[in-house]
């Protein structure tokens, strides 16, 4: 390995360490954003090192959010292009795996819920533009793959995915992270995973006429 390649690999490893440490702290702090100082201490790095990669804690968590959503786009591609399956089977396969993923990663949706009012409002204009551009590039690629796989018109894939995300965020804010003993009239809180699974099946089946 050349010195340059080593340096690049080392920088990427350090960046990943920062994100993983931030994710762990976010989960243990009950949804609050840890400070750069807390992340640096937990990661065994100096604050100055953190600032080489990210200028604010919001930039750290915006990057973490982007990386956390990326596997979902991979699931979409895997399920929607499966050969020898009906469209209904592919839709059910994607919805099933999508719900399992987000239900297994509650911190993702907690962080996603902070994106507009907390993360984006406290990022510099340049950082926000770069973040949105990176997300849109990944979403656009997944959208075009979806359109190709299902024979959809241009733009329809993007529309389907953004609405799927909005529905997921809305249901999480309604049913996710239930507070203990807050059921009323003897009625339990709706189960988020069940509600999301049924809602997304209805949405995708209706949108694709299957």
Short mmCIF file of C-alpha atoms in Angstrom, two decimals:
data_model
loop_
_atom_site.label_atom_id
_atom_site.label_comp_id
_atom_site.label_asym_id
_atom_site.label_seq_id
_atom_site.Cartn_x
_atom_site.Cartn_y
_atom_site.Cartn_z
CA UNK A 1 0.00 0.00 0.00
CA UNK A 2 1.39 3.43 -0.95
CA UNK A 3 1.66 6.21 1.63
CA UNK A 4 -1.14 8.11 -0.09
CA UNK A 5 -3.43 5.09 -0.09
CA UNK A 6 -2.59 4.48 3.57
CA UNK A 7 -3.41 8.08 4.45
CA UNK A 8 -6.74 7.89 2.63
CA UNK A 9 -7.63 4.63 4.36
CA UNK A 10 -6.62 6.01 7.75
CA UNK A 11 -8.72 9.13 7.26
CA UNK A 12 -11.73 7.08 6.22
CA UNK A 13 -11.29 4.83 9.26
CA UNK A 14 -11.12 7.86 11.55
CA UNK A 15 -14.21 9.35 9.94
CA UNK A 16 -16.03 6.06 10.46
CA UNK A 17 -14.92 5.97 14.08
CA UNK A 18 -16.39 9.43 14.61
CA UNK A 19 -19.73 8.41 13.11
CA UNK A 20 -19.92 5.13 15.02
CA UNK A 21 -19.09 6.88 18.28
CA UNK A 22 -21.69 9.56 17.62
CA UNK A 23 -24.29 6.88 16.89
CA UNK A 24 -23.54 5.04 20.13
CA UNK A 25 -23.76 8.22 22.20
CA UNK A 26 -26.99 9.26 20.49
CA UNK A 27 -28.59 5.93 21.37
CA UNK A 28 -27.46 6.05 25.01
CA UNK A 29 -28.48 9.69 25.54
CA UNK A 30 -32.13 9.09 24.79
CA UNK A 31 -32.29 11.11 21.60
CA UNK A 32 -30.29 14.19 22.52
CA UNK A 33 -27.35 15.19 20.36
CA UNK A 34 -24.01 14.75 22.14
CA UNK A 35 -21.53 17.58 21.84
CA UNK A 36 -18.37 17.47 19.76
CA UNK A 37 -16.40 17.32 23.02
CA UNK A 38 -18.34 14.26 24.17
CA UNK A 39 -17.84 12.53 20.82
CA UNK A 40 -14.13 13.32 20.82
CA UNK A 41 -13.64 12.00 24.34
CA UNK A 42 -15.57 8.79 23.68
CA UNK A 43 -13.68 8.23 20.42
CA UNK A 44 -10.30 8.90 22.02
CA UNK A 45 -9.67 11.84 19.69
CA UNK A 46 -8.97 15.51 20.20
CA UNK A 47 -11.69 18.04 19.42
CA UNK A 48 -9.41 19.51 16.79
CA UNK A 49 -9.33 16.17 14.99
CA UNK A 50 -13.12 16.07 14.88
CA UNK A 51 -13.21 19.55 13.35
CA UNK A 52 -10.94 18.41 10.53
CA UNK A 53 -13.80 16.23 9.33
CA UNK A 54 -16.92 18.06 10.55
CA UNK A 55 -17.40 21.69 11.53
CA UNK A 56 -20.39 21.12 13.83
CA UNK A 57 -22.10 18.27 15.64
CA UNK A 58 -25.04 18.72 13.28
CA UNK A 59 -22.78 17.93 10.32
CA UNK A 60 -21.71 14.73 12.08
CA UNK A 61 -25.27 13.58 12.55
CA UNK A 62 -26.34 14.62 9.06
CA UNK A 63 -23.57 12.38 7.71
CA UNK A 64 -24.67 9.59 10.04
CA UNK A 65 -28.26 9.94 8.85
CA UNK A 66 -27.17 9.71 5.22
CA UNK A 67 -25.16 6.56 5.86
CA UNK A 68 -27.97 4.99 7.88
CA UNK A 69 -30.52 5.40 5.08
CA UNK A 70 -28.21 4.04 2.38
CA UNK A 71 -28.85 0.33 3.17
CA UNK A 72 -32.56 0.93 2.60
CA UNK A 73 -31.89 1.93 -1.00
CA UNK A 74 -29.91 -1.28 -1.43
CA UNK A 75 -32.88 -3.28 -0.12
CA UNK A 76 -35.10 -1.58 -2.66
CA UNK A 77 -32.82 -2.51 -5.53
CA UNK A 78 -32.46 -6.10 -4.34
CA UNK A 79 -36.17 -6.74 -3.95
CA UNK A 80 -37.65 -4.83 -6.87
CA UNK A 81 -35.42 -6.40 -9.53
CA UNK A 82 -35.88 -10.02 -8.42
CA UNK A 83 -36.51 -12.25 -11.46
CA UNK A 84 -39.28 -14.83 -11.58
CA UNK A 85 -41.42 -12.96 -9.05
CA UNK A 86 -44.67 -11.11 -9.53
CA UNK A 87 -44.80 -7.40 -8.82
CA UNK A 88 -46.93 -8.11 -5.75
CA UNK A 89 -44.28 -10.48 -4.40
CA UNK A 90 -41.52 -7.95 -4.99
CA UNK A 91 -43.48 -5.22 -3.24
CA UNK A 92 -44.15 -7.44 -0.24
CA UNK A 93 -40.49 -8.49 -0.12
CA UNK A 94 -39.29 -4.89 -0.07
CA UNK A 95 -41.84 -3.72 2.49
CA UNK A 96 -41.06 -6.66 4.78
CA UNK A 97 -37.32 -6.01 4.74
CA UNK A 98 -37.74 -2.24 4.97
CA UNK A 99 -39.91 -2.51 8.07
CA UNK A 100 -37.53 -4.98 9.69
CA UNK A 101 -34.64 -2.61 9.08
CA UNK A 102 -36.19 0.55 10.48
CA UNK A 103 -37.77 -1.31 13.40
CA UNK A 104 -34.36 -2.74 14.28
CA UNK A 105 -32.79 0.74 14.08
CA UNK A 106 -35.05 3.05 16.12
CA UNK A 107 -32.24 5.58 16.49
CA UNK A 108 -32.40 6.11 12.72
CA UNK A 109 -35.96 7.38 12.88
CA UNK A 110 -35.30 9.42 16.02
CA UNK A 111 -32.46 11.13 14.18
CA UNK A 112 -34.52 11.47 11.01
CA UNK A 113 -37.16 13.28 13.03
CA UNK A 114 -34.56 15.88 14.01
CA UNK A 115 -33.31 16.51 10.49
CA UNK A 116 -35.44 19.53 9.59
CA UNK A 117 -35.72 21.46 12.84
CA UNK A 118 -32.39 20.61 14.46
CA UNK A 119 -29.79 19.38 12.00
CA UNK A 120 -30.51 21.47 8.92
CA UNK A 121 -31.20 24.67 10.85
CA UNK A 122 -27.78 24.51 12.48
CA UNK A 123 -25.64 23.65 9.45
CA UNK A 124 -23.82 26.16 7.30
CA UNK A 125 -25.32 26.82 3.90
CA UNK A 126 -22.46 25.06 2.11
CA UNK A 127 -22.63 22.01 4.39
CA UNK A 128 -26.39 21.78 3.98
CA UNK A 129 -26.18 21.99 0.20
CA UNK A 130 -23.49 19.30 0.13
CA UNK A 131 -25.55 17.06 2.41
CA UNK A 132 -28.72 17.43 0.36
CA UNK A 133 -26.82 16.92 -2.88
CA UNK A 134 -25.28 13.68 -1.61
CA UNK A 135 -28.66 12.38 -0.47
CA UNK A 136 -30.41 13.36 -3.69
CA UNK A 137 -27.74 11.68 -5.79
CA UNK A 138 -28.28 8.38 -3.99
CA UNK A 139 -32.04 8.75 -4.06
CA UNK A 140 -32.02 9.64 -7.75
CA UNK A 141 -29.94 6.58 -8.61
CA UNK A 142 -32.32 4.33 -6.67
CA UNK A 143 -35.31 6.03 -8.29
CA UNK A 144 -33.99 5.42 -11.79
CA UNK A 145 -33.27 1.77 -10.97
CA UNK A 146 -36.83 1.42 -9.70
CA UNK A 147 -38.25 3.03 -12.83
CA UNK A 148 -36.22 0.70 -15.04
CA UNK A 149 -37.20 -2.40 -13.07
CA UNK A 150 -40.92 -1.58 -13.06
CA UNK A 151 -41.25 0.29 -16.35
CA UNK A 152 -42.29 3.53 -14.65
CA UNK A 153 -42.20 6.98 -16.24
CA UNK A 154 -39.34 9.31 -15.38
CA UNK A 155 -39.81 10.96 -12.00
CA UNK A 156 -42.29 8.41 -10.70
CA UNK A 157 -39.65 6.45 -8.80
CA UNK A 158 -38.50 9.56 -6.95
CA UNK A 159 -42.09 10.39 -6.08
CA UNK A 160 -42.75 6.88 -4.74
CA UNK A 161 -39.64 6.89 -2.56
CA UNK A 162 -40.11 10.35 -1.08
CA UNK A 163 -43.72 9.54 -0.20
CA UNK A 164 -42.64 6.24 1.34
CA UNK A 165 -40.18 8.14 3.50
CA UNK A 166 -42.76 10.73 4.52
CA UNK A 167 -45.24 8.02 5.49
CA UNK A 168 -42.58 6.24 7.54
CA UNK A 169 -41.58 9.43 9.35
CA UNK A 170 -45.19 10.34 10.08
CA UNK A 171 -46.08 6.94 11.51
CA UNK A 172 -42.93 6.94 13.63
CA UNK A 173 -43.87 10.29 15.11
CA UNK A 174 -47.34 8.93 15.87
CA UNK A 175 -46.55 5.43 17.10
CA UNK A 176 -42.80 5.06 17.58
CA UNK A 177 -41.00 5.17 20.95
CA UNK A 178 -44.18 4.71 23.06
CA UNK A 179 -44.02 6.02 26.62
CA UNK A 180 -44.63 3.32 29.21
CA UNK A 181 -48.09 3.20 30.83
CA UNK A 182 -49.52 5.91 28.59
CA UNK A 183 -52.32 3.78 27.08
CA UNK A 184 -55.80 5.22 27.58
CA UNK A 185 -59.13 3.52 28.26
CA UNK A 186 -57.40 0.17 28.47
CA UNK A 187 -56.29 0.40 24.85
CA UNK A 188 -52.65 -0.40 24.11
CA UNK A 189 -50.54 1.80 21.90
CA UNK A 190 -50.50 0.77 18.24
CA UNK A 191 -47.42 -1.27 17.38
CA UNK A 192 -45.23 0.80 15.07
CA UNK A 193 -43.84 -2.07 12.98
CA UNK A 194 -47.30 -3.53 12.39
CA UNK A 195 -48.80 -0.17 11.48
CA UNK A 196 -45.92 0.66 9.15
CA UNK A 197 -46.03 -2.73 7.42
CA UNK A 198 -49.76 -2.50 6.72
CA UNK A 199 -49.63 1.14 5.67
CA UNK A 200 -46.71 0.65 3.28
CA UNK A 201 -48.27 -2.43 1.71
CA UNK A 202 -51.46 -0.46 1.10
CA UNK A 203 -49.47 2.46 -0.29
CA UNK A 204 -47.20 0.53 -2.66
CA UNK A 205 -49.96 -1.80 -3.85
CA UNK A 206 -52.24 1.12 -4.54
CA UNK A 207 -49.55 3.20 -6.21
CA UNK A 208 -48.48 0.35 -8.50
CA UNK A 209 -51.95 -1.14 -9.00
CA UNK A 210 -51.08 -4.61 -7.67
#
